[in-house]
């Protein structure tokens, strides 16, 4: 079964709205063993919409349209579908009652326009909209399926999950399913990851591995096509084991895990305190995104100015002058002293030049030191990062969290 | 001139990657007076890609493909284009030298596969890739244009802006242009904004206003279609003036401005210090995204634990017990004391329950107090926010920055 998503709306063709429906629907279809081979987007134009649905029905078995079901004259999906399926639009009293009820609940008088939404192509199955007024449709014609769904994701998603998916799960002999798992790494560049795993990319039949680069994070996505979910999982497991053997603790997590979530999970029962300079609170903010971290995060100081480094972290003026605020030594003092001040088990610090200003001959934008101090040992890592101010902040926070993760998982 | 964007990549058809290139390109084309009538997406499949480009060239004057220019055998865009344009792929020494240079700079040996990227359809104009290895292409055939760009936005965007747009600006007689301006508000809900501006939404001909809701931020996008840019700008100005008259300082900025950027801009020469509890460093991190803020941001403390509130902010244990850490009184103490400790002109504080745990009968998740203290006056604002932990943190940071903005623009 080949599916195609036709997204309808001029706002997408103007680049004002991102098309998230197509990605969502394709992912859900893939999980149900239905391949999507095309996405197309057209505006609110009768002829182009008609042609787009026609092309879609010629090359695909299932065509899902999203959008164009609203009450205004710009909404023309129903007319296009009526024309293609050669069925007249017929009035459905039940639909009008639902729409009237929708407005009644909100104490608003129903605008006249909404009556249009109660006309649907003859013989179509209509789908109740739990959130808005536009009903959805399923039309079966000559072994092909045409499904019309509303455009707003908050209306489309529940309708698709509650009505469309069950409809097809009953009717379609499941072919193969497509399943993915993502392994997340940090600390190496894309090409380095590629070199290490390239031999393991095709260990199981119909299983592929894609490499996706994010700032300071390389993801490996293992995708398997198999007869059923449990088989797909087994295939993915084989490849995952091989990759984990090769990359070890460069992999910090999988799927929806985040580096800060992994760090927060490893932290307890130890306590931590943070002294941030160039990262400007970002490490702390990322860690506090994780619920429950308040028990272990005793204190964080954004010691942006030299004065705060002196005043709160007890670093002497002459020390700051001797080494400069951005130096290995100051990173060390910051990590040690924040640990002492807070009496935490671990102290972590950053100092660097996030740019675009602030560089000197010897200290370029992107120079960052990260300190990690425990009762046993204090280490400082030097980084040379590239990118915008925001990117350098983010990369430095990622490196600090990674340093923490390695320390905590020892 | 009708344009079509053909996005190439199986990851989009699996719903694993969101197609942001099409929206970006359409927006830029619209600004240059070129209408986009279709978006299509196909996977890394030779026949379907060939057919998709063929259909696109039949119905559009300009077809831009993105993706499929990489070095692996999955990357088949060049072959498809060669087949459609009936030109052989020819080797370009200059391209290979650039690719070799790319690897050389990174001290990595060029993988053999990359040689493929130096073969392009005969007669094509090739476009240097400043970030990656894949060159882009412009091919003109029978009054139609076929442009191939790399898939990663960080490679595609500079190539499009530096090479493709100037190429067409020289060659295409400009029809009408579409221009947009976004006014950004915070502090009111979407329906409240709608009620206030609905009468002003169509003041100028061919000018529309769209309302777009983000967390704690409602944007009004004014879009005008006109014969040229200066006319479009004039139309937008008319509507903008009317909206600004109605919304006043609910509008914090426009287009690419951010609330933190506006606050940072208003701050100097005053100094500020921040004591964050429930926002966990997010306010500080957002402010430090702005270059140069280090001069004015003297100190920030994430006083997550009661101990840090006592130790660094001098709030007595019995005071904490009397009112509870999440209270109007503690927010006030935090704002006043961080100002004293740092000797800043302004002290700002947050304390609240970001959830999902931590609620009591009297203090629900989402209860947040924000304190703002100056030598003259200290005020505390109480908020009841909804959403996930991350959303509550974000909304509280937005409210704090908004409070600052109103104070600073007095």
Tab-separated table of C-alpha atoms in Angstrom, chain A residues 14 34 54 56 75 102 112 134 176 188 192 194 212 218 271 275 290 292 303 314 317 347 384 387 401 404:
chain	number	residue	atom	x	y	z
A	14	UNK	CA	4.208	31.438	1.213
A	34	UNK	CA	2.120	1.787	5.135
A	54	UNK	CA	-5.645	13.457	-9.360
A	56	UNK	CA	-1.782	11.526	-6.206
A	75	UNK	CA	-11.779	26.169	1.687
A	102	UNK	CA	-19.927	23.457	19.017
A	112	UNK	CA	-23.793	31.289	8.363
A	134	UNK	CA	-14.805	20.610	10.129
A	176	UNK	CA	5.818	-4.730	6.651
A	188	UNK	CA	33.109	13.260	18.235
A	192	UNK	CA	34.758	10.356	13.079
A	194	UNK	CA	31.082	7.533	10.465
A	212	UNK	CA	22.411	12.927	11.566
A	218	UNK	CA	25.697	13.091	16.305
A	271	UNK	CA	25.256	16.987	45.041
A	275	UNK	CA	29.837	28.445	38.520
A	290	UNK	CA	14.739	17.919	34.609
A	292	UNK	CA	13.631	16.528	40.798
A	303	UNK	CA	29.791	34.864	37.779
A	314	UNK	CA	36.757	34.227	46.676
A	317	UNK	CA	41.928	40.228	42.208
A	347	UNK	CA	31.835	21.683	41.455
A	384	UNK	CA	38.271	25.759	20.938
A	387	UNK	CA	30.032	29.363	15.633
A	401	UNK	CA	27.416	18.108	30.694
A	404	UNK	CA	29.901	15.421	34.050
